[in-house]
Coordinates of C-alpha atoms in Angstrom, one line a residue:
X25 CA -95.4 107.7 36.1
X26 CA -95.0 109.6 39.3
X27 CA -91.7 110.2 40.1
X28 CA -91.3 107.4 42.9
X29 CA -92.6 104.9 40.2
X30 CA -90.1 106.5 38.1
X31 CA -87.3 106.0 41.0
X32 CA -88.6 102.6 41.4
X33 CA -87.9 101.3 38.2
X34 CA -84.7 103.1 38.0
X35 CA -83.6 101.6 41.0
X36 CA -84.3 98.2 39.9
X37 CA -82.4 99.1 36.6
X38 CA -79.6 100.1 38.5
X39 CA -79.2 97.3 40.8
X40 CA -79.4 94.4 37.5
X41 CA -77.1 96.5 35.8
X42 CA -75.2 96.5 39.4
X43 CA -75.0 92.6 39.9
X44 CA -73.6 92.5 35.4
X45 CA -70.9 94.8 36.2
X46 CA -70.1 92.4 39.1
X47 CA -70.5 89.4 37.5
X48 CA -68.4 90.5 34.7
X49 CA -65.4 91.3 37.3
X50 CA -65.9 88.0 38.7
X51 CA -66.0 86.1 34.8
X52 CA -63.3 87.9 34.0
X53 CA -61.6 86.6 37.5
X54 CA -62.0 83.2 36.8
X55 CA -60.8 83.1 32.9
X56 CA -57.6 85.2 34.3
X57 CA -57.2 82.1 37.0
X58 CA -57.9 79.1 34.0
X59 CA -55.7 80.6 31.7
X60 CA -52.5 81.5 33.8
X61 CA -52.6 77.9 35.3
X62 CA -52.2 76.8 32.2
X63 CA -49.6 79.0 31.1
X64 CA -48.6 81.6 34.2
X65 CA -47.1 83.7 31.4
X66 CA -50.3 83.9 28.9
X67 CA -51.9 86.8 27.5
X68 CA -55.7 86.1 28.7
X69 CA -57.7 87.3 25.4
X70 CA -60.7 84.7 25.3
X71 CA -63.7 84.6 26.7
X72 CA -64.6 87.8 28.2
X73 CA -61.2 89.6 27.1
X74 CA -61.9 88.9 23.9
X75 CA -64.3 92.5 24.3
X76 CA -62.2 94.0 27.3
X77 CA -59.0 94.3 28.2
X78 CA -59.9 94.5 31.8
X79 CA -63.3 92.7 32.4
X80 CA -62.5 92.8 36.1
X81 CA -61.9 96.6 36.7
X82 CA -64.2 97.5 34.2
X83 CA -66.9 95.2 35.8
X84 CA -66.2 97.3 39.4
X85 CA -66.8 100.3 37.6
X86 CA -69.8 99.1 36.4
X87 CA -70.8 98.0 39.5
X88 CA -70.3 100.6 41.9
X89 CA -71.8 102.9 39.9
X90 CA -74.7 101.9 39.0
X91 CA -74.9 100.5 43.3
X92 CA -74.4 104.5 43.8
X93 CA -77.2 105.3 41.4
X94 CA -79.2 102.2 43.3
X95 CA -78.8 103.9 46.9
X96 CA -79.6 107.7 45.1
X97 CA -82.5 105.9 43.1
X98 CA -84.0 104.1 46.5
X99 CA -83.7 107.5 47.9
X100 CA -86.0 108.8 45.9
X101 CA -87.8 105.7 46.4
X102 CA -88.7 106.8 50.0
X103 CA -89.2 110.3 49.5
X104 CA -92.5 111.7 48.6
X105 CA -93.2 115.8 47.9
X106 CA -91.4 118.0 49.0
X107 CA -88.5 115.8 51.1
X108 CA -87.5 114.9 47.0
X109 CA -85.7 118.2 46.9
X110 CA -83.9 117.6 50.2
X111 CA -82.3 114.5 48.2
X112 CA -79.7 116.5 47.0
X113 CA -78.5 118.0 50.4
X114 CA -78.4 114.3 51.8
X115 CA -74.9 114.2 53.7
X116 CA -75.9 110.4 52.6
X117 CA -75.8 110.8 49.3
X118 CA -72.7 113.5 49.1
X119 CA -70.4 110.8 51.0
X120 CA -71.7 108.0 49.0
X121 CA -71.0 110.0 46.1
X122 CA -67.0 111.2 47.3
X123 CA -66.5 107.3 48.2
X124 CA -67.9 106.2 44.5
X125 CA -65.1 109.0 43.6
X126 CA -62.7 107.5 45.7
X127 CA -63.2 103.9 44.7
X128 CA -63.8 105.2 40.6
X129 CA -59.9 106.5 41.2
X130 CA -58.7 103.7 42.5
X131 CA -59.7 101.7 39.7
X132 CA -58.5 103.7 36.8
X133 CA -55.2 103.9 38.7
X134 CA -54.7 99.9 39.1
X135 CA -56.0 99.9 35.0
X136 CA -53.4 103.1 34.2
X137 CA -50.7 100.8 36.8
X138 CA -51.6 97.6 34.4
X139 CA -51.8 98.6 30.8
X140 CA -48.5 99.6 31.4
X141 CA -46.8 95.8 32.8
X142 CA -48.7 94.2 30.2
X143 CA -47.1 96.5 27.5
X144 CA -44.4 95.6 29.2
X145 CA -44.8 91.8 29.1
X146 CA -46.2 91.8 26.0
X147 CA -45.4 94.2 23.9
X148 CA -43.1 92.6 21.9
X149 CA -45.9 90.9 20.1
X150 CA -47.6 91.4 17.5
X151 CA -51.4 89.8 19.4
X152 CA -50.9 91.5 21.4
X153 CA -50.7 95.0 19.5
X154 CA -53.8 93.0 17.6
X155 CA -55.8 92.5 20.8
X156 CA -55.6 96.2 22.3
X157 CA -56.7 97.5 18.9
X158 CA -60.1 95.2 19.0
X159 CA -60.6 95.5 22.9
X160 CA -62.0 98.5 25.2

């Protein structure tokens, strides 16, 4: 497979994974909203929360990571021959990388803050500790 052919396949894969991440984020938001509407103090452990403690943040991290990678792959699709080498020094690639890095930093900080708030709010409940042990 040629470099553009491989890059095109990766691009399509990365776009799909990016959309999957943002879908996980949206499903997490809807699940939490519906559960909190019934009981504002509820610990949400159903739906995607049965697998992920923070599907919203996890989904965004997956979405933005693969969005960045799809962008890089698209540059490889457009590049041919000696232009492929220039992708590494392309300022747009680096700007995108630092943008992605910033988003990841903000999401990691938000996750840490939420972890602390949840431990403060639900730390006395045995179901909280069980949930933390079995989720990612």
